[in-house]
Structure formats: C-alpha cells, structure tokens
C-alpha cells in the first residue's frame, strides 16, 4: 500500500515546479533577447522587432508595426526615409491652424524611382516609398515586364477644403497637412508613359497594372480614391494617410 506523500514532499514538489518554470522563462527571455540584439543574429531584418523599418526589406507580419513606429516620431520617419530617398528636410510649414506640415520634406528620388516633389510630409513620403517598393514595382515587373522609372503626380500640400461632386465641403482636405498625394501616372523604364486619364479603362496590361497599383496602395494608405470613385478622380489616385479605409 503506497503512502500519501507528506506535506513537506508536496511543498517541495511545488517549489521545484515553480523554480523550473522560472528558469525556463529566464532562458526563453534570454534567448529572445539574444535573437533580437546579438550582432550575428540569424533573424532577418523584417522579423527583428529591435531593428527599425527598412523600406527595401521584404514585408513580414511585423512590417505594419514597424511602419507605425517609424511614423510615430519625426526623427524615426526621417531615419527611415534616409535609406530610400533623395530628399531635403524643410522647415515646418504653418500657414494657419488647418494648414500645417510639421515634418516637411522635398523629394527628388524615392524607392529608386524619380519622384520630384517640392513639399510633402515625411509620413506621406514614407508610405509612398512602401507602396512603390512593395506594390507598384512588383506589379510593373509582373504585368508589364519592366520597372517604373518615374511617378507622375499633381502634388501633395494644398491649403484647401475637401472637394466633392457637389462642391466644396466645410471640412479641410488631407492635402492641407500634406497627408495625401495625388498620383496621375507612371513613366516606365522602357519608355512607355501610363496616365490614369487615358489608360485606366485599358483592357490590356496597362489597365491591369494601374488597377493593381491602386489595389496595393490600400495596404499603405488608409484611403485610396481613383477613377472608379467619382469623376473628380478620373485623372489621379488620391492617396491619403488618414481616413476609414475607403479603397475605390
Ligand atoms: Zn488628392
């Protein structure tokens, strides 16, 4: 007949279990720390939460979080832009309460394409870099067999209210804070020039590319309005960092 374990034995087993769990946690934490911070870590950039956003790194489940981290501070945004853009940091713009751009930049190149823009916000530039790198260029390679060489736009900052089909709204446009960019088309490395106003309804690869480019923009901006949205957008994509996820 087996004897019941004594209270002392039970207590000892409990201490042993807790001590083992504690040591395992310490080992796991130490391993996780080493995985992220060791100089020779095998963890790729895009999976390493300790490393900031790298625009050219493949997209992982952490990329959205890394982008939000980069957008959360002016310095982190400029640091992320440093790797992917030729740009000039400008003094903040403050025209009136509704029209201001604190982290203002002028762009000449972005994500290895020509994008000449006299002023936008760092945040809009960074979102656009992610879109070009992970949306526009993969679609151009797949559907057109070439690369985009230049993004053609009609501006970012504009101190104005929202335009609607029925006239001006009382609300201020996201352009008033340079939280939006209007893209009119793309010049390709093989010399072709695609414009929304002419090529959006194309039933061949040019139209397919423009539709893929817009679809991918929805991942990097909160709002993307194009020719299907209304006649005001027949000639451009309105790409906006703010909003409730309208993508049409
Ligand atoms: Zn716009």
PDB file of C-alpha atoms and ligand atoms in Angstrom:
ATOM      1  CA  UNK A   1       0.000   0.000   0.000  1.00  0.00           C
ATOM      2  CA  UNK A   2       1.512   3.313  -1.131  1.00  0.00           C
ATOM      3  CA  UNK A   3       1.823   6.040   1.442  1.00  0.00           C
ATOM      4  CA  UNK A   4       0.348   9.501   0.857  1.00  0.00           C
ATOM      5  CA  UNK A   5       3.213  11.983   0.222  1.00  0.00           C
ATOM      6  CA  UNK A   6       3.894  14.134   3.231  1.00  0.00           C
ATOM      7  CA  UNK A   7       3.026  17.822   3.254  1.00  0.00           C
ATOM      8  CA  UNK A   8       6.726  18.532   3.142  1.00  0.00           C
ATOM      9  CA  UNK A   9       7.149  16.474  -0.078  1.00  0.00           C
ATOM     10  CA  UNK A  10       4.157  18.227  -1.690  1.00  0.00           C
ATOM     11  CA  UNK A  11       5.589  21.636  -0.823  1.00  0.00           C
ATOM     12  CA  UNK A  12       8.997  20.586  -2.148  1.00  0.00           C
ATOM     13  CA  UNK A  13       7.470  19.440  -5.453  1.00  0.00           C
ATOM     14  CA  UNK A  14       5.617  22.741  -5.763  1.00  0.00           C
ATOM     15  CA  UNK A  15       8.814  24.740  -5.179  1.00  0.00           C
ATOM     16  CA  UNK A  16      10.591  22.547  -7.737  1.00  0.00           C
ATOM     17  CA  UNK A  17       7.860  23.107 -10.360  1.00  0.00           C
ATOM     18  CA  UNK A  18       7.872  26.879  -9.826  1.00  0.00           C
ATOM     19  CA  UNK A  19      11.659  27.076  -9.898  1.00  0.00           C
ATOM     20  CA  UNK A  20      11.766  25.082 -13.157  1.00  0.00           C
ATOM     21  CA  UNK A  21       9.122  27.367 -14.730  1.00  0.00           C
ATOM     22  CA  UNK A  22      11.058  30.438 -13.602  1.00  0.00           C
ATOM     23  CA  UNK A  23      14.369  29.159 -15.003  1.00  0.00           C
ATOM     24  CA  UNK A  24      12.686  28.200 -18.309  1.00  0.00           C
ATOM     25  CA  UNK A  25      11.212  31.725 -18.591  1.00  0.00           C
ATOM     26  CA  UNK A  26      14.605  33.320 -17.934  1.00  0.00           C
ATOM     27  CA  UNK A  27      16.231  31.082 -20.550  1.00  0.00           C
ATOM     28  CA  UNK A  28      13.462  31.862 -23.072  1.00  0.00           C
ATOM     29  CA  UNK A  29      13.723  35.610 -22.428  1.00  0.00           C
ATOM     30  CA  UNK A  30      17.493  35.498 -22.712  1.00  0.00           C
ATOM     31  CA  UNK A  31      17.189  33.534 -25.985  1.00  0.00           C
ATOM     32  CA  UNK A  32      14.637  36.016 -27.372  1.00  0.00           C
ATOM     33  CA  UNK A  33      16.884  38.919 -26.346  1.00  0.00           C
ATOM     34  CA  UNK A  34      19.919  37.310 -27.996  1.00  0.00           C
ATOM     35  CA  UNK A  35      17.878  36.562 -31.130  1.00  0.00           C
ATOM     36  CA  UNK A  36      16.983  40.240 -31.487  1.00  0.00           C
ATOM     37  CA  UNK A  37      20.092  42.013 -30.231  1.00  0.00           C
ATOM     38  CA  UNK A  38      23.058  39.713 -30.918  1.00  0.00           C
ATOM     39  CA  UNK A  39      25.180  41.206 -33.747  1.00  0.00           C
ATOM     40  CA  UNK A  40      25.218  37.836 -35.541  1.00  0.00           C
ATOM     41  CA  UNK A  41      21.541  37.064 -35.063  1.00  0.00           C
ATOM     42  CA  UNK A  42      20.111  34.758 -37.744  1.00  0.00           C
ATOM     43  CA  UNK A  43      16.782  36.646 -37.521  1.00  0.00           C
ATOM     44  CA  UNK A  44      16.124  38.501 -40.826  1.00  0.00           C
ATOM     45  CA  UNK A  45      15.663  42.295 -40.659  1.00  0.00           C
ATOM     46  CA  UNK A  46      11.929  42.149 -41.347  1.00  0.00           C
ATOM     47  CA  UNK A  47      11.326  39.757 -38.418  1.00  0.00           C
ATOM     48  CA  UNK A  48      13.576  41.577 -35.969  1.00  0.00           C
ATOM     49  CA  UNK A  49      11.454  43.849 -33.782  1.00  0.00           C
ATOM     50  CA  UNK A  50      14.588  45.511 -32.402  1.00  0.00           C
ATOM     51  CA  UNK A  51      15.504  46.899 -35.838  1.00  0.00           C
ATOM     52  CA  UNK A  52      13.650  49.867 -37.340  1.00  0.00           C
ATOM     53  CA  UNK A  53      11.721  49.800 -40.608  1.00  0.00           C
ATOM     54  CA  UNK A  54      13.811  49.150 -43.702  1.00  0.00           C
ATOM     55  CA  UNK A  55      11.741  50.059 -46.770  1.00  0.00           C
ATOM     56  CA  UNK A  56      13.590  47.603 -49.012  1.00  0.00           C
ATOM     57  CA  UNK A  57      13.264  44.596 -46.643  1.00  0.00           C
ATOM     58  CA  UNK A  58      10.607  42.003 -47.544  1.00  0.00           C
ATOM     59  CA  UNK A  59       7.188  42.559 -45.999  1.00  0.00           C
ATOM     60  CA  UNK A  60       6.512  40.441 -42.898  1.00  0.00           C
ATOM     61  CA  UNK A  61       3.800  40.358 -40.238  1.00  0.00           C
ATOM     62  CA  UNK A  62       5.899  42.933 -38.339  1.00  0.00           C
ATOM     63  CA  UNK A  63       6.140  45.456 -41.192  1.00  0.00           C
ATOM     64  CA  UNK A  64       2.908  47.313 -40.400  1.00  0.00           C
ATOM     65  CA  UNK A  65       4.002  47.689 -36.781  1.00  0.00           C
ATOM     66  CA  UNK A  66       7.476  48.869 -37.832  1.00  0.00           C
ATOM     67  CA  UNK A  67       5.904  51.426 -40.182  1.00  0.00           C
ATOM     68  CA  UNK A  68       3.693  52.754 -37.354  1.00  0.00           C
ATOM     69  CA  UNK A  69       6.785  53.022 -35.135  1.00  0.00           C
ATOM     70  CA  UNK A  70       8.584  55.000 -37.847  1.00  0.00           C
ATOM     71  CA  UNK A  71       5.576  57.287 -38.349  1.00  0.00           C
ATOM     72  CA  UNK A  72       5.221  57.908 -34.610  1.00  0.00           C
ATOM     73  CA  UNK A  73       8.271  60.166 -34.324  1.00  0.00           C
ATOM     74  CA  UNK A  74       9.678  62.813 -36.720  1.00  0.00           C
ATOM     75  CA  UNK A  75      13.258  61.570 -36.280  1.00  0.00           C
ATOM     76  CA  UNK A  76      12.351  57.913 -36.842  1.00  0.00           C
ATOM     77  CA  UNK A  77      10.474  58.902 -40.012  1.00  0.00           C
ATOM     78  CA  UNK A  78      13.445  60.831 -41.403  1.00  0.00           C
ATOM     79  CA  UNK A  79      15.797  57.972 -40.440  1.00  0.00           C
ATOM     80  CA  UNK A  80      13.625  55.511 -42.401  1.00  0.00           C
ATOM     81  CA  UNK A  81      13.476  57.924 -45.329  1.00  0.00           C
ATOM     82  CA  UNK A  82      17.278  58.295 -45.275  1.00  0.00           C
ATOM     83  CA  UNK A  83      17.672  54.730 -46.593  1.00  0.00           C
ATOM     84  CA  UNK A  84      15.317  55.080 -49.525  1.00  0.00           C
ATOM     85  CA  UNK A  85      15.065  58.685 -50.685  1.00  0.00           C
ATOM     86  CA  UNK A  86      16.999  61.611 -52.016  1.00  0.00           C
ATOM     87  CA  UNK A  87      15.333  64.416 -50.140  1.00  0.00           C
ATOM     88  CA  UNK A  88      15.818  67.646 -48.307  1.00  0.00           C
ATOM     89  CA  UNK A  89      14.357  68.249 -44.840  1.00  0.00           C
ATOM     90  CA  UNK A  90      12.478  71.575 -44.847  1.00  0.00           C
ATOM     91  CA  UNK A  91      11.453  73.917 -42.060  1.00  0.00           C
ATOM     92  CA  UNK A  92       7.925  73.239 -40.771  1.00  0.00           C
ATOM     93  CA  UNK A  93       5.083  74.977 -42.585  1.00  0.00           C
ATOM     94  CA  UNK A  94       2.393  76.672 -40.543  1.00  0.00           C
ATOM     95  CA  UNK A  95       0.136  78.781 -42.764  1.00  0.00           C
ATOM     96  CA  UNK A  96      -2.877  78.667 -40.457  1.00  0.00           C
ATOM     97  CA  UNK A  97      -4.327  76.294 -37.879  1.00  0.00           C
ATOM     98  CA  UNK A  98      -5.732  73.913 -40.505  1.00  0.00           C
ATOM     99  CA  UNK A  99      -2.783  74.161 -42.892  1.00  0.00           C
ATOM    100  CA  UNK A 100       0.487  72.955 -41.450  1.00  0.00           C
ATOM    101  CA  UNK A 101       3.199  70.403 -42.184  1.00  0.00           C
ATOM    102  CA  UNK A 102       5.487  69.841 -39.183  1.00  0.00           C
ATOM    103  CA  UNK A 103       7.845  67.205 -40.645  1.00  0.00           C
ATOM    104  CA  UNK A 104       8.205  68.660 -44.142  1.00  0.00           C
ATOM    105  CA  UNK A 105      10.461  67.294 -46.886  1.00  0.00           C
ATOM    106  CA  UNK A 106      11.234  67.956 -50.557  1.00  0.00           C
ATOM    107  CA  UNK A 107      11.786  64.804 -52.634  1.00  0.00           C
ATOM    108  CA  UNK A 108      13.760  64.106 -55.778  1.00  0.00           C
ATOM    109  CA  UNK A 109      14.004  60.280 -55.689  1.00  0.00           C
ATOM    110  CA  UNK A 110      12.005  57.742 -53.725  1.00  0.00           C
ATOM    111  CA  UNK A 111      12.458  53.955 -53.588  1.00  0.00           C
ATOM    112  CA  UNK A 112      14.765  54.164 -56.652  1.00  0.00           C
ATOM    113  CA  UNK A 113      12.265  55.991 -58.859  1.00  0.00           C
ATOM    114  CA  UNK A 114      12.227  59.625 -59.847  1.00  0.00           C
ATOM    115  CA  UNK A 115       9.625  61.492 -57.820  1.00  0.00           C
ATOM    116  CA  UNK A 116      10.176  65.208 -57.789  1.00  0.00           C
ATOM    117  CA  UNK A 117       8.000  66.886 -55.178  1.00  0.00           C
ATOM    118  CA  UNK A 118       8.686  70.334 -53.751  1.00  0.00           C
ATOM    119  CA  UNK A 119       6.964  69.616 -50.435  1.00  0.00           C
ATOM    120  CA  UNK A 120       5.186  66.829 -48.604  1.00  0.00           C
ATOM    121  CA  UNK A 121       5.170  65.316 -45.121  1.00  0.00           C
ATOM    122  CA  UNK A 122       7.754  62.723 -44.158  1.00  0.00           C
ATOM    123  CA  UNK A 123       4.864  60.357 -43.363  1.00  0.00           C
ATOM    124  CA  UNK A 124       3.377  60.650 -46.862  1.00  0.00           C
ATOM    125  CA  UNK A 125       6.836  60.169 -48.383  1.00  0.00           C
ATOM    126  CA  UNK A 126       7.433  57.042 -46.289  1.00  0.00           C
ATOM    127  CA  UNK A 127       4.040  55.495 -47.090  1.00  0.00           C
ATOM    128  CA  UNK A 128       4.672  56.239 -50.768  1.00  0.00           C
ATOM    129  CA  UNK A 129       8.096  54.579 -50.589  1.00  0.00           C
ATOM    130  CA  UNK A 130       6.470  51.419 -49.159  1.00  0.00           C
ATOM    131  CA  UNK A 131       3.832  51.498 -51.908  1.00  0.00           C
ATOM    132  CA  UNK A 132       6.390  51.905 -54.720  1.00  0.00           C
ATOM    133  CA  UNK A 133       8.711  49.217 -53.315  1.00  0.00           C
ATOM    134  CA  UNK A 134       6.088  46.606 -52.400  1.00  0.00           C
ATOM    135  CA  UNK A 135       3.130  47.434 -54.650  1.00  0.00           C
ATOM    136  CA  UNK A 136       3.989  49.433 -57.770  1.00  0.00           C
ATOM    137  CA  UNK A 137       7.279  47.809 -58.794  1.00  0.00           C
ATOM    138  CA  UNK A 138       6.215  44.169 -58.245  1.00  0.00           C
ATOM    139  CA  UNK A 139       3.048  44.870 -60.311  1.00  0.00           C
ATOM    140  CA  UNK A 140       5.100  46.551 -63.075  1.00  0.00           C
ATOM    141  CA  UNK A 141       7.507  43.605 -63.248  1.00  0.00           C
ATOM    142  CA  UNK A 142       4.707  41.036 -63.275  1.00  0.00           C
ATOM    143  CA  UNK A 143       2.207  42.725 -65.579  1.00  0.00           C
ATOM    144  CA  UNK A 144       4.350  44.957 -67.805  1.00  0.00           C
ATOM    145  CA  UNK A 145       7.705  43.175 -67.769  1.00  0.00           C
ATOM    146  CA  UNK A 146       9.507  46.389 -66.842  1.00  0.00           C
ATOM    147  CA  UNK A 147      10.055  48.807 -63.960  1.00  0.00           C
ATOM    148  CA  UNK A 148       8.542  52.170 -63.153  1.00  0.00           C
ATOM    149  CA  UNK A 149      11.155  54.906 -63.618  1.00  0.00           C
ATOM    150  CA  UNK A 150       9.102  57.930 -62.578  1.00  0.00           C
ATOM    151  CA  UNK A 151       5.951  58.556 -60.579  1.00  0.00           C
ATOM    152  CA  UNK A 152       3.928  61.397 -62.114  1.00  0.00           C
ATOM    153  CA  UNK A 153       1.948  63.350 -59.537  1.00  0.00           C
ATOM    154  CA  UNK A 154      -0.104  66.517 -59.181  1.00  0.00           C
ATOM    155  CA  UNK A 155       1.021  67.494 -55.719  1.00  0.00           C
ATOM    156  CA  UNK A 156       0.683  66.821 -52.018  1.00  0.00           C
ATOM    157  CA  UNK A 157       0.375  70.029 -49.962  1.00  0.00           C
ATOM    158  CA  UNK A 158      -2.538  72.319 -50.721  1.00  0.00           C
ATOM    159  CA  UNK A 159      -4.225  74.544 -48.120  1.00  0.00           C
ATOM    160  CA  UNK A 160      -7.818  73.872 -49.156  1.00  0.00           C
ATOM    161  CA  UNK A 161     -11.091  72.273 -48.110  1.00  0.00           C
ATOM    162  CA  UNK A 162     -12.351  68.908 -49.412  1.00  0.00           C
ATOM    163  CA  UNK A 163     -13.747  68.963 -52.957  1.00  0.00           C
ATOM    164  CA  UNK A 164     -16.828  66.825 -53.538  1.00  0.00           C
ATOM    165  CA  UNK A 165     -19.030  66.174 -56.570  1.00  0.00           C
ATOM    166  CA  UNK A 166     -21.481  68.736 -55.149  1.00  0.00           C
ATOM    167  CA  UNK A 167     -18.894  71.453 -54.471  1.00  0.00           C
ATOM    168  CA  UNK A 168     -16.558  72.326 -51.613  1.00  0.00           C
ATOM    169  CA  UNK A 169     -17.109  70.743 -48.192  1.00  0.00           C
ATOM    170  CA  UNK A 170     -16.670  72.653 -44.934  1.00  0.00           C
ATOM    171  CA  UNK A 171     -14.044  70.113 -43.856  1.00  0.00           C
ATOM    172  CA  UNK A 172     -10.372  70.605 -44.588  1.00  0.00           C
ATOM    173  CA  UNK A 173      -8.638  68.349 -47.087  1.00  0.00           C
ATOM    174  CA  UNK A 174      -5.853  65.975 -46.023  1.00  0.00           C
ATOM    175  CA  UNK A 175      -3.812  67.956 -48.572  1.00  0.00           C
ATOM    176  CA  UNK A 176      -3.908  70.853 -46.068  1.00  0.00           C
ATOM    177  CA  UNK A 177      -1.495  68.868 -43.893  1.00  0.00           C
ATOM    178  CA  UNK A 178       0.306  67.110 -46.787  1.00  0.00           C
ATOM    179  CA  UNK A 179      -1.173  63.825 -45.592  1.00  0.00           C
ATOM    180  CA  UNK A 180      -2.110  62.995 -49.180  1.00  0.00           C
ATOM    181  CA  UNK A 181      -0.504  62.618 -52.589  1.00  0.00           C
ATOM    182  CA  UNK A 182      -2.270  62.753 -55.966  1.00  0.00           C
ATOM    183  CA  UNK A 183      -0.712  60.370 -58.493  1.00  0.00           C
ATOM    184  CA  UNK A 184      -1.564  60.895 -62.175  1.00  0.00           C
ATOM    185  CA  UNK A 185       0.517  58.160 -63.793  1.00  0.00           C
ATOM    186  CA  UNK A 186       3.805  56.373 -64.268  1.00  0.00           C
ATOM    187  CA  UNK A 187       6.675  56.616 -66.748  1.00  0.00           C
ATOM    188  CA  UNK A 188       8.178  53.181 -67.372  1.00  0.00           C
ATOM    189  CA  UNK A 189      11.824  52.224 -67.815  1.00  0.00           C
ATOM    190  CA  UNK A 190      11.070  51.033 -71.386  1.00  0.00           C
ATOM    191  CA  UNK A 191       9.819  54.498 -72.364  1.00  0.00           C
ATOM    192  CA  UNK A 192       6.057  53.912 -72.106  1.00  0.00           C
ATOM    193  CA  UNK A 193       4.021  56.547 -70.325  1.00  0.00           C
ATOM    194  CA  UNK A 194       0.876  55.494 -68.500  1.00  0.00           C
ATOM    195  CA  UNK A 195      -1.700  58.066 -67.441  1.00  0.00           C
ATOM    196  CA  UNK A 196      -4.881  57.362 -65.486  1.00  0.00           C
ATOM    197  CA  UNK A 197      -6.970  59.684 -67.634  1.00  0.00           C
ATOM    198  CA  UNK A 198      -6.103  57.718 -70.784  1.00  0.00           C
ATOM    199  CA  UNK A 199      -5.128  54.221 -69.650  1.00  0.00           C
ATOM    200  CA  UNK A 200      -7.386  53.406 -66.672  1.00  0.00           C
ATOM    201  CA  UNK A 201     -10.012  51.737 -68.892  1.00  0.00           C
ATOM    202  CA  UNK A 202      -7.400  49.919 -70.988  1.00  0.00           C
ATOM    203  CA  UNK A 203      -8.367  46.227 -71.133  1.00  0.00           C
ATOM    204  CA  UNK A 204      -4.782  45.023 -71.599  1.00  0.00           C
ATOM    205  CA  UNK A 205      -1.727  45.014 -69.329  1.00  0.00           C
ATOM    206  CA  UNK A 206      -1.563  48.815 -68.859  1.00  0.00           C
ATOM    207  CA  UNK A 207      -5.054  48.903 -67.324  1.00  0.00           C
ATOM    208  CA  UNK A 208      -4.331  45.773 -65.273  1.00  0.00           C
ATOM    209  CA  UNK A 209      -1.182  47.403 -63.926  1.00  0.00           C
ATOM    210  CA  UNK A 210      -2.969  50.632 -62.942  1.00  0.00           C
ATOM    211  CA  UNK A 211      -5.685  48.669 -61.132  1.00  0.00           C
ATOM    212  CA  UNK A 212      -3.063  46.538 -59.337  1.00  0.00           C
ATOM    213  CA  UNK A 213      -1.160  49.695 -58.384  1.00  0.00           C
ATOM    214  CA  UNK A 214      -4.265  51.198 -56.823  1.00  0.00           C
ATOM    215  CA  UNK A 215      -5.244  47.965 -55.053  1.00  0.00           C
ATOM    216  CA  UNK A 216      -1.791  47.763 -53.461  1.00  0.00           C
ATOM    217  CA  UNK A 217      -1.935  51.400 -52.315  1.00  0.00           C
ATOM    218  CA  UNK A 218      -4.759  50.477 -49.922  1.00  0.00           C
ATOM    219  CA  UNK A 219      -2.272  48.496 -47.841  1.00  0.00           C
ATOM    220  CA  UNK A 220      -0.007  51.522 -47.265  1.00  0.00           C
ATOM    221  CA  UNK A 221      -2.546  54.374 -47.037  1.00  0.00           C
ATOM    222  CA  UNK A 222      -5.854  54.433 -45.197  1.00  0.00           C
ATOM    223  CA  UNK A 223      -7.733  55.956 -48.143  1.00  0.00           C
ATOM    224  CA  UNK A 224      -7.219  55.464 -51.865  1.00  0.00           C
ATOM    225  CA  UNK A 225      -9.641  57.084 -54.312  1.00  0.00           C
ATOM    226  CA  UNK A 226      -9.383  56.579 -58.061  1.00  0.00           C
ATOM    227  CA  UNK A 227     -11.372  56.815 -61.297  1.00  0.00           C
ATOM    228  CA  UNK A 228     -13.997  54.345 -60.012  1.00  0.00           C
ATOM    229  CA  UNK A 229     -14.741  56.573 -57.011  1.00  0.00           C
ATOM    230  CA  UNK A 230     -16.022  59.637 -58.854  1.00  0.00           C
ATOM    231  CA  UNK A 231     -15.367  61.892 -61.833  1.00  0.00           C
ATOM    232  CA  UNK A 232     -13.151  64.175 -59.725  1.00  0.00           C
ATOM    233  CA  UNK A 233     -10.632  61.325 -59.602  1.00  0.00           C
ATOM    234  CA  UNK A 234     -10.746  60.383 -63.293  1.00  0.00           C
ATOM    235  CA  UNK A 235      -7.156  61.512 -63.769  1.00  0.00           C
ATOM    236  CA  UNK A 236      -5.486  60.619 -60.472  1.00  0.00           C
ATOM    237  CA  UNK A 237      -5.279  58.411 -57.406  1.00  0.00           C
ATOM    238  CA  UNK A 238      -5.860  60.380 -54.217  1.00  0.00           C
ATOM    239  CA  UNK A 239      -3.680  58.532 -51.687  1.00  0.00           C
ATOM    240  CA  UNK A 240      -4.346  59.611 -48.128  1.00  0.00           C
ATOM    241  CA  UNK A 241      -2.749  58.606 -44.842  1.00  0.00           C
ATOM    242  CA  UNK A 242      -5.884  59.283 -42.788  1.00  0.00           C
ATOM    243  CA  UNK A 243      -9.482  58.053 -43.061  1.00  0.00           C
ATOM    244  CA  UNK A 244     -11.554  54.908 -42.587  1.00  0.00           C
ATOM    245  CA  UNK A 245     -10.213  52.549 -45.194  1.00  0.00           C
ATOM    246  CA  UNK A 246     -12.057  53.672 -48.334  1.00  0.00           C
ATOM    247  CA  UNK A 247     -10.396  51.990 -51.302  1.00  0.00           C
ATOM    248  CA  UNK A 248     -12.156  52.524 -54.608  1.00  0.00           C
TER     249      UNK A 248
HETATM  250 ZN1  LIG B   1      -5.943  64.449 -53.536  1.00  0.00          ZN
END
